CSV table of C-alpha atoms in Angstrom, one decimal:
chain,number,residue,atom,x,y,z
A,1,UNK,CA,-1.0,-11.4,6.1
A,2,UNK,CA,0.7,-8.1,6.1
A,3,UNK,CA,-1.4,-6.8,3.2
A,4,UNK,CA,-4.6,-7.6,5.2
A,5,UNK,CA,-3.3,-5.7,8.2
A,6,UNK,CA,-2.5,-2.6,6.1
A,7,UNK,CA,-5.8,-2.8,4.3
A,8,UNK,CA,-7.6,-2.6,7.6
A,9,UNK,CA,-5.6,0.5,8.5
A,10,UNK,CA,-6.4,2.2,5.2
A,11,UNK,CA,-10.1,1.3,5.6
A,12,UNK,CA,-10.0,2.7,9.2
A,13,UNK,CA,-8.5,6.0,7.9
A,14,UNK,CA,-11.0,6.2,5.0
A,15,UNK,CA,-14.0,5.3,7.3
A,16,UNK,CA,-13.0,8.0,9.8
A,17,UNK,CA,-13.9,10.6,7.2
A,18,UNK,CA,-17.4,9.3,6.7
A,19,UNK,CA,-20.5,10.2,8.6
A,20,UNK,CA,-21.0,7.4,11.2
A,21,UNK,CA,-24.5,6.7,10.0
A,22,UNK,CA,-23.1,5.8,6.6
A,23,UNK,CA,-20.0,3.8,7.8
A,24,UNK,CA,-21.6,0.4,6.8
A,25,UNK,CA,-22.4,1.6,3.3
A,26,UNK,CA,-18.8,3.0,3.0
A,27,UNK,CA,-17.3,-0.2,4.3
A,28,UNK,CA,-19.3,-2.2,1.7
A,29,UNK,CA,-18.2,0.1,-1.0
A,30,UNK,CA,-14.6,-0.2,0.0
A,31,UNK,CA,-14.8,-4.0,0.1
A,32,UNK,CA,-16.5,-4.0,-3.3
A,33,UNK,CA,-13.7,-1.9,-4.8
A,34,UNK,CA,-11.0,-4.1,-3.2
A,35,UNK,CA,-12.5,-7.4,-4.3
A,36,UNK,CA,-13.5,-6.1,-7.7
A,37,UNK,CA,-10.0,-4.8,-8.4
A,38,UNK,CA,-8.6,-8.2,-7.3
A,39,UNK,CA,-10.9,-10.0,-9.6
A,40,UNK,CA,-9.9,-7.7,-12.5
A,41,UNK,CA,-6.2,-8.2,-11.7
A,42,UNK,CA,-6.5,-12.0,-11.7
A,43,UNK,CA,-8.4,-11.8,-15.0
A,44,UNK,CA,-5.7,-9.7,-16.6
A,45,UNK,CA,-3.0,-11.9,-15.3
A,46,UNK,CA,-4.7,-15.1,-16.6
A,47,UNK,CA,-5.3,-13.4,-19.9
A,48,UNK,CA,-1.7,-12.3,-20.3
A,49,UNK,CA,-0.4,-15.8,-19.3
A,50,UNK,CA,-2.7,-17.5,-21.8
A,51,UNK,CA,-1.8,-15.1,-24.5
A,52,UNK,CA,1.9,-15.4,-24.1
A,53,UNK,CA,1.7,-19.1,-23.8
A,54,UNK,CA,-0.4,-19.3,-26.9
A,55,UNK,CA,2.3,-17.4,-28.8
A,56,UNK,CA,5.1,-19.6,-27.4
A,57,UNK,CA,3.2,-22.8,-28.4
A,58,UNK,CA,2.3,-21.4,-31.8
A,59,UNK,CA,5.8,-20.4,-32.6
A,60,UNK,CA,7.3,-23.9,-31.6
A,61,UNK,CA,4.6,-26.4,-32.5
A,62,UNK,CA,5.9,-26.8,-36.0
A,63,UNK,CA,9.1,-28.4,-34.6
A,64,UNK,CA,7.1,-31.5,-33.5
A,65,UNK,CA,5.8,-33.8,-36.3
A,66,UNK,CA,2.2,-34.6,-36.2
A,67,UNK,CA,1.4,-31.8,-33.7
A,68,UNK,CA,-1.4,-29.5,-34.7
A,69,UNK,CA,-4.1,-27.1,-33.4
A,70,UNK,CA,-1.8,-24.8,-31.4
A,71,UNK,CA,-4.8,-22.8,-30.1
A,72,UNK,CA,-6.5,-25.8,-28.4
A,73,UNK,CA,-3.2,-27.2,-27.2
A,74,UNK,CA,-2.3,-23.8,-25.6
A,75,UNK,CA,-5.7,-23.5,-24.0
A,76,UNK,CA,-5.3,-26.9,-22.5
A,77,UNK,CA,-1.8,-26.1,-21.2
A,78,UNK,CA,-2.9,-22.7,-19.8
A,79,UNK,CA,-5.4,-24.6,-17.7
A,80,UNK,CA,-2.4,-26.5,-16.2
A,81,UNK,CA,-3.1,-29.9,-18.0
A,82,UNK,CA,0.2,-30.3,-19.8
A,83,UNK,CA,-0.1,-34.0,-20.2
A,84,UNK,CA,-3.6,-33.6,-21.7
A,85,UNK,CA,-2.4,-30.9,-24.0
A,86,UNK,CA,0.4,-33.1,-25.2
A,87,UNK,CA,-2.1,-35.9,-25.9
A,88,UNK,CA,-4.4,-33.4,-27.6
A,89,UNK,CA,-1.7,-32.2,-30.0
A,90,UNK,CA,-1.2,-35.5,-31.8
A,91,UNK,CA,2.5,-35.1,-31.7
A,92,UNK,CA,4.4,-38.3,-32.5
A,93,UNK,CA,6.9,-37.7,-29.6
A,94,UNK,CA,4.4,-36.9,-26.7
A,95,UNK,CA,7.2,-36.9,-24.1
A,96,UNK,CA,9.3,-34.4,-26.1
A,97,UNK,CA,6.2,-32.4,-26.8
A,98,UNK,CA,5.2,-32.3,-23.0
A,99,UNK,CA,8.8,-31.1,-22.3
A,100,UNK,CA,8.3,-28.3,-24.9
A,101,UNK,CA,5.0,-27.3,-23.3
A,102,UNK,CA,6.7,-27.2,-19.9
A,103,UNK,CA,9.4,-24.9,-21.2
A,104,UNK,CA,6.7,-22.8,-23.1
A,105,UNK,CA,4.7,-22.5,-19.9
A,106,UNK,CA,7.7,-21.6,-17.8
A,107,UNK,CA,8.9,-19.0,-20.3
A,108,UNK,CA,5.4,-17.5,-20.5
A,109,UNK,CA,5.1,-17.4,-16.7
A,110,UNK,CA,8.5,-15.6,-16.4
A,111,UNK,CA,7.5,-13.1,-19.2
A,112,UNK,CA,4.3,-12.2,-17.4
A,113,UNK,CA,6.1,-11.9,-14.0
A,114,UNK,CA,8.7,-9.6,-15.5
A,115,UNK,CA,5.8,-7.5,-17.0
A,116,UNK,CA,4.1,-7.3,-13.6
A,117,UNK,CA,7.4,-6.3,-12.0
A,118,UNK,CA,7.7,-3.5,-14.6
A,119,UNK,CA,4.1,-2.4,-13.9
A,120,UNK,CA,4.9,-2.4,-10.1
A,121,UNK,CA,8.0,-0.4,-10.6
A,122,UNK,CA,6.2,2.3,-12.7
A,123,UNK,CA,3.4,2.5,-10.1
A,124,UNK,CA,5.9,2.8,-7.3
A,125,UNK,CA,7.6,5.7,-9.1
A,126,UNK,CA,4.2,7.3,-9.8
A,127,UNK,CA,3.2,7.1,-6.2
A,128,UNK,CA,6.5,8.6,-5.1
A,129,UNK,CA,6.0,11.5,-7.4
A,130,UNK,CA,2.5,12.1,-6.3
A,131,UNK,CA,3.6,11.9,-2.6
A,132,UNK,CA,6.3,14.4,-3.2
A,133,UNK,CA,4.0,16.7,-5.1
A,134,UNK,CA,1.5,16.5,-2.2
A,135,UNK,CA,4.1,17.8,0.3
A,136,UNK,CA,4.8,21.1,-1.6
A,137,UNK,CA,3.5,24.1,0.1
A,138,UNK,CA,0.7,25.9,-1.8
A,139,UNK,CA,2.1,29.2,-3.2
């Protein structure tokens, strides 16, 4: 809820700089940018999660006799259907393979979260540097 409140304050500050006759157009543009960037962020997150999960499944699928087609299994698991992915794999020990998929998904999720935390940290440092540079008097 806090993010929504701060977004409204930022929009208000930005729209105060626009000619009142064009405020509607500017508000639409701001919303387009916000929603578009959210869509891109979700797509990047999903892609990263599916990629890391695919690697984890591909690296470990050989340890389960009868299991094959790591790419299809990883795609099914990335969609959240771990039981279906275990059945799709053809592994002799489906329960053990389902546990492997759970661990792989958990590991992939944690890796992506650590990556996002690193990106957030870099962006926070960049913003701090830019804010500090903006306060320097022109000379």
